[in-house]
Short mmCIF file of C-alpha atoms in Angstrom, two decimals:
data_model
loop_
_atom_site.label_atom_id
_atom_site.label_comp_id
_atom_site.label_asym_id
_atom_site.label_seq_id
_atom_site.Cartn_x
_atom_site.Cartn_y
_atom_site.Cartn_z
CA MET A 1 -0.07 0.05 0.07
CA PRO A 2 1.58 3.28 -1.13
CA HIS A 3 2.41 5.78 1.68
CA ILE A 4 2.49 9.41 0.49
CA SER A 5 2.97 12.05 3.12
CA ARG A 6 0.98 15.25 3.56
CA GLU A 7 4.26 17.09 3.18
CA ARG A 8 4.86 15.61 -0.16
CA ILE A 9 1.42 16.65 -1.45
CA ILE A 10 1.46 20.19 -0.06
CA GLY A 11 4.80 20.65 -1.87
CA LEU A 12 3.35 19.90 -5.30
CA PRO A 13 2.73 22.74 -7.82
CA ARG A 14 -0.70 23.93 -8.02
CA THR A 15 -3.29 23.46 -10.84
CA GLU A 16 -6.43 25.45 -11.15
CA MET A 17 -8.97 22.66 -11.46
CA ALA A 18 -9.52 18.91 -11.45
CA GLY A 19 -12.27 16.33 -11.28
CA ILE A 20 -12.13 12.87 -9.69
CA ASP A 21 -14.33 9.77 -10.03
CA ALA A 22 -13.60 7.66 -6.98
CA GLY A 23 -15.11 4.13 -7.41
CA GLY A 24 -14.90 0.83 -5.62
CA THR A 25 -12.29 -0.62 -8.04
CA LYS A 26 -10.83 2.22 -9.95
CA THR A 27 -10.31 5.94 -9.47
CA HIS A 28 -9.74 8.47 -12.22
CA MET A 29 -8.52 12.02 -12.00
CA ARG A 30 -8.77 14.62 -14.91
CA PHE A 31 -6.76 17.79 -14.48
CA LEU A 32 -5.24 20.77 -16.17
CA ASP A 33 -1.47 20.47 -16.56
CA PRO A 34 -0.15 23.40 -14.46
CA VAL A 35 2.70 23.91 -17.02
CA THR A 36 1.02 23.40 -20.46
CA GLY A 37 -2.70 23.85 -19.62
CA GLU A 38 -3.55 20.64 -21.27
CA ILE A 39 -6.06 18.38 -19.97
CA ARG A 40 -4.52 15.14 -18.60
CA HIS A 41 -5.65 12.07 -16.85
CA VAL A 42 -4.27 9.62 -14.27
CA GLN A 43 -5.79 6.37 -12.81
CA ALA A 44 -5.37 4.68 -9.56
CA ARG A 45 -6.38 1.30 -8.12
CA SER A 46 -8.63 2.08 -5.17
CA ALA A 47 -8.00 -1.15 -3.31
CA ASP A 48 -4.38 0.04 -3.04
CA TYR A 49 -5.24 2.64 -0.45
CA ASP A 50 -6.85 2.53 3.10
CA SER A 51 -8.92 5.65 2.99
CA LEU A 52 -10.43 8.19 0.56
CA GLU A 53 -7.96 10.73 1.87
CA HIS A 54 -4.92 8.63 0.90
CA LEU A 55 -6.60 7.69 -2.41
CA PHE A 56 -6.92 11.49 -3.25
CA TYR A 57 -3.13 11.88 -2.09
CA GLY A 58 -2.33 9.02 -4.65
CA CYS A 59 -4.12 10.86 -7.60
CA PHE A 60 -2.46 14.26 -6.63
CA ASP A 61 0.98 12.57 -6.44
CA MET A 62 0.47 10.69 -9.76
CA ALA A 63 -0.74 13.87 -11.39
CA GLY A 64 2.19 15.82 -10.15
CA CYS A 65 0.08 18.71 -8.96
CA LEU A 66 -2.38 19.84 -6.30
CA PRO A 67 -5.74 21.39 -7.50
CA ARG A 68 -7.14 24.50 -6.14
CA SER A 69 -10.70 23.57 -7.13
CA LEU A 70 -12.02 20.01 -7.20
CA VAL A 71 -15.26 18.14 -7.72
CA ALA A 72 -14.99 14.63 -6.61
CA GLY A 73 -17.65 12.10 -7.57
CA VAL A 74 -17.70 9.23 -5.02
CA ALA A 75 -19.42 5.85 -5.25
CA GLY A 76 -21.09 6.66 -1.90
CA ARG A 77 -23.65 8.84 -0.35
CA PRO A 78 -22.22 12.24 0.69
CA GLY A 79 -24.03 13.91 3.67
CA ARG A 80 -25.07 17.58 3.82
CA ASP A 81 -21.59 18.50 4.82
CA GLY A 82 -19.85 16.58 2.14
CA ASP A 83 -18.58 13.89 4.35
CA VAL A 84 -18.73 10.44 2.52
CA ARG A 85 -17.67 6.85 2.58
CA ILE A 86 -17.22 4.68 -0.47
CA THR A 87 -19.92 2.11 -0.26
CA ASN A 88 -17.92 -1.00 -1.15
CA HIS A 89 -14.98 0.06 1.19
CA PRO A 90 -16.91 -0.03 4.52
CA GLN A 91 -13.60 -0.56 6.47
CA TRP A 92 -12.51 3.00 5.45
CA PRO A 93 -13.01 5.90 7.74
CA THR A 94 -15.45 8.57 6.75
CA PHE A 95 -13.71 11.26 4.55
CA ARG A 96 -14.10 14.66 6.25
CA ARG A 97 -14.62 17.04 3.24
CA ARG A 98 -14.25 20.47 5.18
CA ALA A 99 -11.03 19.50 7.09
CA PHE A 100 -9.41 17.96 3.97
CA ALA A 101 -10.17 20.98 1.96
CA THR A 102 -9.11 23.47 4.59
CA ASP A 103 -5.89 21.51 5.24
CA LEU A 104 -4.87 21.66 1.52
CA GLU A 105 -6.24 25.16 0.77
CA MET A 106 -8.49 23.90 -1.89
CA SER A 107 -12.24 24.34 -2.83
CA LEU A 108 -13.73 20.87 -2.78
CA VAL A 109 -17.23 19.57 -3.45
CA THR A 110 -18.14 15.90 -3.07
CA ILE A 111 -20.92 14.49 -5.07
CA ASN A 112 -22.42 11.06 -5.81
CA ASP A 113 -20.43 9.43 -8.64
CA MET A 114 -23.57 8.89 -10.71
CA VAL A 115 -24.30 12.73 -10.68
CA ALA A 116 -21.01 13.18 -12.01
CA THR A 117 -21.85 10.63 -14.69
CA THR A 118 -25.02 12.58 -15.70
CA ALA A 119 -22.77 15.67 -16.18
CA GLY A 120 -20.42 13.45 -18.27
CA VAL A 121 -23.26 12.31 -20.51
CA ALA A 122 -24.23 15.88 -21.16
CA ASP A 123 -20.78 16.51 -22.22
CA LEU A 124 -20.57 13.58 -24.71
CA ASP A 125 -20.55 13.91 -28.51
CA GLU A 126 -21.75 11.29 -31.08
CA SER A 127 -18.62 9.35 -31.14
CA ASP A 128 -18.84 8.62 -27.47
CA TRP A 129 -22.17 6.52 -27.44
CA VAL A 130 -24.07 3.96 -29.45
CA ALA A 131 -27.88 3.93 -29.89
CA LEU A 132 -29.35 0.58 -28.63
CA THR A 133 -32.80 1.43 -29.84
CA PRO A 134 -32.22 3.38 -33.08
CA ASP A 135 -35.83 3.24 -34.24
CA VAL A 136 -36.93 5.35 -31.03
CA ALA A 137 -36.69 8.97 -31.68
CA PRO A 138 -34.50 11.05 -29.45
CA HIS A 139 -36.28 12.87 -26.59
CA PRO A 140 -36.07 16.69 -26.69
CA GLY A 141 -34.80 18.30 -23.49
CA PRO A 142 -32.26 17.53 -20.72
CA ALA A 143 -34.16 14.58 -18.90
CA LEU A 144 -32.25 11.54 -18.65
CA LEU A 145 -31.36 8.43 -16.50
CA ALA A 146 -27.78 7.35 -16.19
CA VAL A 147 -27.27 3.84 -14.92
CA SER A 148 -24.00 2.00 -14.14
CA VAL A 149 -23.30 -1.63 -13.35
CA GLY A 150 -19.65 -1.65 -12.21
CA THR A 151 -18.48 -2.82 -8.73
CA GLY A 152 -21.92 -1.70 -7.55
CA VAL A 153 -25.13 -0.84 -9.32
CA GLY A 154 -26.26 2.93 -9.31
CA SER A 155 -28.14 5.56 -11.14
CA ALA A 156 -28.88 9.27 -11.13
CA SER A 157 -31.46 11.25 -13.03
CA VAL A 158 -31.73 14.62 -14.60
CA ASP A 159 -35.14 16.31 -14.68
CA ARG A 160 -36.68 18.58 -17.28
CA GLU A 161 -35.08 21.70 -15.71
CA GLY A 162 -31.63 20.16 -15.93
CA GLN A 163 -31.28 19.45 -12.23
CA ALA A 164 -29.52 16.27 -11.27
CA HIS A 165 -30.88 13.90 -8.64
CA PRO A 166 -28.71 11.23 -7.05
CA ALA A 167 -30.21 7.83 -5.97
CA GLU A 168 -29.22 4.61 -4.17
CA SER A 169 -31.38 2.60 -6.63
CA GLY A 170 -28.92 -0.29 -6.75
CA HIS A 171 -30.10 -1.29 -3.17
CA ILE A 172 -33.78 -1.56 -4.16
CA ALA A 173 -35.23 -5.05 -4.36
CA TRP A 174 -36.50 -6.88 -7.62
CA GLN A 175 -39.19 -9.29 -8.44
CA PRO A 176 -38.76 -12.64 -10.24
CA VAL A 177 -40.68 -13.32 -13.24
CA THR A 178 -39.58 -16.72 -14.33
CA VAL A 179 -39.03 -20.15 -12.36
CA LEU A 180 -35.30 -19.67 -12.88
CA GLU A 181 -35.22 -16.19 -11.49
CA GLU A 182 -37.34 -17.31 -8.41
CA GLU A 183 -34.95 -20.04 -7.78
CA TYR A 184 -31.98 -17.54 -8.02
CA LEU A 185 -33.63 -15.23 -5.72
CA ARG A 186 -34.20 -18.10 -3.20
CA SER A 187 -30.55 -18.97 -3.37
CA LEU A 188 -29.67 -15.32 -2.33
CA GLN A 189 -32.25 -15.45 0.23
CA ARG A 190 -30.57 -18.36 1.78
CA LEU A 191 -27.19 -16.55 1.78
CA ARG A 192 -28.74 -13.39 3.28
CA PRO A 193 -31.81 -14.40 5.25
CA GLY A 194 -34.10 -11.83 6.61
CA ILE A 195 -33.00 -8.91 4.39
CA PRO A 196 -34.33 -7.55 1.03
CA ILE A 197 -32.32 -8.94 -1.87
CA SER A 198 -31.13 -5.92 -3.79
CA VAL A 199 -30.33 -5.54 -7.45
CA GLU A 200 -26.79 -4.85 -6.66
CA LEU A 201 -26.41 -7.96 -4.63
CA SER A 202 -27.84 -9.91 -7.62
CA ILE A 203 -26.01 -8.50 -10.64
CA GLY A 204 -23.36 -6.11 -9.34
CA GLY A 205 -19.73 -6.70 -10.08
CA LEU A 206 -18.56 -7.03 -6.52
CA ARG A 207 -20.83 -9.90 -5.61
CA GLY A 208 -23.67 -10.17 -7.96
CA ILE A 209 -21.85 -11.76 -10.89
CA ASP A 210 -20.20 -14.29 -8.46
CA HIS A 211 -23.56 -15.15 -7.23
CA MET A 212 -24.99 -15.81 -10.71
CA TYR A 213 -21.98 -17.82 -11.67
CA ASP A 214 -22.24 -20.07 -8.56
CA PHE A 215 -25.94 -20.47 -9.07
CA MET A 216 -25.80 -21.19 -12.80
CA THR A 217 -22.93 -23.67 -12.72
CA THR A 218 -24.95 -26.03 -10.54
CA ARG A 219 -27.29 -26.25 -13.71
CA LYS A 220 -24.95 -25.96 -16.60
CA LYS A 221 -21.23 -26.72 -16.65
CA PRO A 222 -19.06 -23.90 -18.14
CA GLY A 223 -16.66 -24.56 -20.97
CA PRO A 224 -13.01 -25.60 -20.66
CA TYR A 225 -10.70 -23.27 -18.75
CA ILE A 226 -13.58 -20.94 -17.64
CA GLN A 227 -13.53 -22.43 -14.06
CA GLU A 228 -9.77 -22.19 -14.04
CA HIS A 229 -9.89 -18.50 -14.95
CA VAL A 230 -12.63 -17.89 -12.34
CA ASP A 231 -10.53 -19.59 -9.63
CA ARG A 232 -7.44 -17.58 -10.58
CA PHE A 233 -9.28 -14.14 -10.56
CA ARG A 234 -10.80 -15.12 -7.20
CA ARG A 235 -7.50 -16.01 -5.79
CA GLU A 236 -6.21 -12.59 -6.91
CA HIS A 237 -9.26 -10.87 -5.35
CA ARG A 238 -10.35 -9.64 -8.78
CA GLY A 239 -13.92 -9.44 -10.01
CA ILE A 240 -14.77 -12.28 -12.33
CA GLY A 241 -16.98 -10.18 -14.55
CA PRO A 242 -14.47 -9.96 -17.42
CA VAL A 243 -14.19 -13.57 -17.49
CA ILE A 244 -17.87 -14.22 -17.64
CA THR A 245 -18.82 -11.43 -20.20
CA ALA A 246 -15.90 -12.51 -22.52
CA ALA A 247 -16.92 -16.24 -22.49
CA ALA A 248 -20.66 -15.19 -22.95
CA VAL A 249 -19.80 -13.09 -26.03
CA GLY A 250 -17.61 -15.94 -27.23
CA GLY A 251 -20.70 -18.26 -27.13
CA ASP A 252 -20.14 -20.35 -23.93
CA ALA A 253 -23.60 -21.70 -23.04
CA CYS A 254 -23.34 -21.41 -19.31
CA CYS A 255 -22.09 -17.79 -19.38
CA ARG A 256 -24.78 -16.88 -21.97
CA GLU A 257 -27.36 -18.04 -19.42
CA ILE A 258 -25.63 -15.92 -16.83
CA MET A 259 -26.08 -12.90 -19.14
CA ARG A 260 -29.65 -13.76 -19.90
CA LEU A 261 -30.35 -13.67 -16.19
CA PHE A 262 -28.34 -10.48 -15.89
CA GLY A 263 -30.25 -8.79 -18.74
CA ALA A 264 -33.73 -9.75 -17.46
CA ILE A 265 -33.05 -8.31 -14.01
CA LEU A 266 -31.34 -5.12 -15.50
CA GLY A 267 -34.27 -4.52 -17.86
CA GLN A 268 -36.77 -4.63 -14.96
CA PHE A 269 -34.50 -2.51 -12.94
CA LEU A 270 -34.21 0.22 -15.56
CA ARG A 271 -38.12 0.10 -16.02
CA SER A 272 -38.63 0.72 -12.35
CA ASN A 273 -36.20 3.63 -12.35
CA VAL A 274 -37.91 5.32 -15.35
CA LEU A 275 -41.41 4.97 -13.60
CA MET A 276 -40.05 6.54 -10.45
CA CYS A 277 -37.99 9.37 -11.76
CA MET A 278 -38.72 10.03 -15.52
CA SER A 279 -42.43 9.45 -16.03
CA GLU A 280 -42.66 12.45 -18.47
CA GLY A 281 -40.03 10.89 -20.78
CA GLY A 282 -36.44 11.19 -21.32
CA SER A 283 -33.58 8.92 -22.48
CA VAL A 284 -31.57 6.15 -20.62
CA TRP A 285 -27.66 5.90 -20.74
CA LEU A 286 -25.87 2.73 -19.81
CA THR A 287 -22.27 3.50 -18.45
CA SER A 288 -19.35 1.92 -17.02
CA GLY A 289 -18.05 -1.41 -15.78
CA VAL A 290 -19.95 -4.50 -17.00
CA LEU A 291 -21.96 -2.58 -19.50
CA GLN A 292 -18.82 -1.26 -21.38
CA ALA A 293 -17.28 -4.81 -21.77
CA PRO A 294 -16.84 -5.74 -25.39
CA GLY A 295 -19.97 -7.09 -26.95
CA VAL A 296 -22.13 -6.99 -23.87
CA CYS A 297 -24.69 -4.33 -24.83
CA ASP A 298 -25.09 -6.16 -28.35
CA LEU A 299 -25.66 -9.50 -26.36
CA LEU A 300 -28.25 -7.83 -24.07
CA ILE A 301 -30.18 -6.63 -27.10
CA SER A 302 -29.96 -9.75 -29.20
CA ASP A 303 -29.89 -12.68 -26.78
CA THR A 304 -31.63 -11.60 -23.57
CA ALA A 305 -34.98 -10.47 -22.24
CA PHE A 306 -33.49 -7.00 -21.39
CA LEU A 307 -35.71 -4.96 -23.81
CA GLU A 308 -38.66 -7.30 -23.13
CA ARG A 309 -38.44 -6.64 -19.48
CA PHE A 310 -37.78 -2.90 -19.92
CA ILE A 311 -40.96 -2.34 -22.10
CA ALA A 312 -43.09 -5.06 -20.23
CA THR A 313 -45.85 -5.18 -22.81
CA GLY A 314 -49.16 -5.64 -21.11
CA ALA A 315 -47.94 -3.88 -17.86
CA GLU A 316 -48.97 -0.46 -17.02
CA HIS A 317 -47.13 2.29 -18.92
CA ALA A 318 -45.59 0.04 -21.50
CA GLU A 319 -46.24 2.82 -23.98
CA LEU A 320 -44.00 5.18 -22.04
CA MET A 321 -41.13 2.64 -22.22
CA GLN A 322 -41.49 2.22 -26.02
CA GLU A 323 -40.74 5.99 -26.28
CA ILE A 324 -37.57 6.02 -24.18
CA PRO A 325 -34.37 5.75 -26.25
CA LEU A 326 -31.51 3.69 -24.81
CA PHE A 327 -27.85 4.49 -25.28
CA ALA A 328 -24.65 2.77 -24.35
CA VAL A 329 -21.85 5.03 -23.51
CA THR A 330 -18.47 4.01 -24.77
CA ASP A 331 -16.31 6.60 -23.22
CA ARG A 332 -14.90 4.83 -20.16
CA GLN A 333 -14.19 8.10 -18.52
CA VAL A 334 -17.62 9.58 -18.58
CA ALA A 335 -17.85 10.13 -14.73
CA VAL A 336 -14.44 11.90 -14.38
CA ARG A 337 -15.22 13.85 -17.46
CA GLY A 338 -18.43 15.03 -15.75
CA ALA A 339 -16.63 15.93 -12.54
CA PHE A 340 -14.11 17.89 -14.37
CA ALA A 341 -16.94 19.67 -16.33
CA LEU A 342 -18.71 20.54 -13.08
CA THR A 343 -15.49 22.04 -11.54
CA ARG A 344 -15.01 24.09 -14.71
CA GLN A 345 -18.60 25.24 -14.79
CA ALA A 346 -18.42 26.42 -11.17
CA ALA A 347 -15.10 28.19 -11.67
CA GLU A 348 -16.55 30.05 -14.73
CA GLN A 349 -19.87 30.95 -12.94
CA GLU A 350 -18.87 31.74 -9.45
CA PRO A 351 -15.63 30.63 -7.85
CA ALA A 352 -17.17 31.03 -4.44
CA VAL A 353 -19.60 28.23 -5.01
CA LEU A 354 -16.93 25.72 -4.28
CA HIS A 355 -16.24 25.82 -0.55
#
């Protein structure tokens, strides 16, 4: 675990602004080079650190500069004072925003990482996304829902006035539709008796994909070498998602079944989110992690019940779902791009906003 002293950090040259996307697995920092003024980027492995404070130190050290203004999107739920913990690193101490900012003489705002993602979506151009439902007309106005399935599962929405709203939607429960889904849910209930089984626990990258793999391999044997790769990833404390998605895209029958289960639960999850926060229409953007693995979104559309569950013909408001365009974001840095854009916007509009 790298040890970077406060003295080293405060001795770094200053840059005017930066954005950070701090996730459970990876953390990205986008910043202005203090010498050339160019936009640059560094990446850290979150698990290499023991706190959000030290993770930020690591980003500053790799960047070789200390920002005066920073917006940090964090995979957690910031309180009113900006203090926050990364959800999937519960052993880390709570990050104290004001004390950190005061100590380093910087303007610092902490936001939910999915709010940063919505800002990043607004900053994309047509080369940064793919339409998953090209026959559905784009929706006018800023209303959108951004959804991520990475280490965890999360979303945030933007309303018709352009105001972003964070959510902890990955922790809501889901409803099985098929016998297979009911059996899967029961297997999770045996693991976690007495608590609601969340979407994140069921399909998220930290635990959900492991749960789906262990459940499905009792019914269908994976192809040669897949179990070997899964065992190696688990020994190395790495998420097995890349193994499963690559094998599914490659045609492995067991991993295809896993992705069919994944797609059905994800489609239902998106539908529930749209009904809760975008009932007047908008667009849905799939971002990060599992959803950006090569071939996954194509597989969701062509070989799973993803769209069927999203629209849910025969259920209430299926006509609304048919009018919602779906997009897959291909820019893997959309969240840090959004955090940087928010820092820049605040600096341009009113520097005193960041405190």
